[in-house]
Amino acid sequence: MSGSDDRVAVDTGDVWPEDTAEDEGVVVNWFLREGSRVEAGDDLCEFQVEKVSVDVPAPTSGTLEEIVLDEDDEFERGSVLAWIRPD
């Protein structure tokens, strides 16, 4: 990434279940597709860790520019799931 890249990362750090010892999850479902308009707080996707399903909200308003991980992809806690281009 260049220093002029103003995209905002969508990651799992703030929504990871506090009471789980696992550091790996699986993307279950994307609610939106690349190019979709999002508002801050809109649910973008759902992931599962242990037996807990968690919705991931958009951290900012803008365009869902890139989905990094597809459904059924495994990832580590804090991984970037997608990028949003803010308004």
XYZ file of C-alpha atoms in Angstrom:
87
model
C 0.000 0.000 0.000
C 1.138 3.493 -0.715
C 0.955 6.324 1.784
C -1.846 7.941 -0.228
C -4.173 4.957 0.188
C -7.144 6.162 2.218
C -8.976 2.838 2.403
C -10.200 1.634 5.793
C -9.573 -1.963 6.853
C -12.427 -4.138 8.059
C -10.971 -6.507 10.632
C -12.119 -8.724 13.467
C -10.177 -7.148 16.323
C -13.012 -5.127 17.875
C -15.715 -7.793 17.550
C -13.796 -10.942 18.533
C -15.668 -12.758 21.350
C -13.907 -11.969 24.637
C -14.634 -15.316 26.251
C -13.039 -17.491 23.569
C -9.542 -18.928 23.701
C -9.449 -19.601 19.948
C -7.457 -17.308 17.690
C -8.862 -18.640 14.401
C -12.232 -18.138 12.759
C -14.089 -18.911 9.531
C -16.000 -16.493 7.293
C -19.578 -17.806 7.178
C -21.434 -15.308 4.998
C -20.974 -11.985 3.222
C -24.125 -9.838 3.375
C -22.873 -7.418 0.704
C -20.724 -7.649 -2.425
C -17.783 -5.612 -3.696
C -18.938 -2.247 -5.000
C -21.824 -2.021 -2.510
C -22.513 1.235 -0.691
C -22.207 0.849 3.103
C -23.014 3.035 6.076
C -20.974 2.942 9.267
C -22.389 0.180 11.459
C -23.952 -1.839 8.611
C -23.282 -5.567 9.010
C -20.875 -6.650 6.261
C -20.278 -10.303 7.030
C -20.555 -13.021 9.620
C -17.774 -15.187 10.973
C -17.695 -18.083 13.387
C -15.197 -18.840 16.126
C -15.723 -21.941 18.234
C -19.541 -22.112 18.247
C -20.136 -18.355 18.293
C -21.337 -16.435 15.228
C -20.307 -12.785 15.040
C -21.481 -10.033 12.677
C -18.792 -7.596 11.509
C -19.985 -3.985 11.149
C -18.601 -1.436 8.714
C -16.183 0.873 10.557
C -17.014 3.782 8.215
C -19.384 4.807 5.431
C -18.302 4.404 1.825
C -17.907 1.707 -0.821
C -17.014 -1.903 -0.063
C -14.043 -1.849 -2.401
C -12.381 -5.220 -1.831
C -13.321 -8.445 -0.078
C -10.087 -10.127 0.990
C -11.461 -13.390 2.416
C -14.214 -15.454 0.821
C -16.904 -17.488 2.532
C -15.453 -20.625 4.189
C -11.962 -19.060 4.372
C -10.158 -19.500 7.685
C -8.308 -16.575 9.243
C -6.498 -15.496 12.388
C -7.809 -13.011 14.937
C -7.285 -9.434 13.729
C -7.046 -10.377 10.047
C -8.253 -7.906 7.438
C -11.480 -9.213 5.895
C -12.173 -6.354 3.489
C -11.382 -2.757 2.541
C -13.775 0.199 2.417
C -13.142 3.350 0.396
C -14.628 6.127 2.581
C -16.722 8.955 1.173
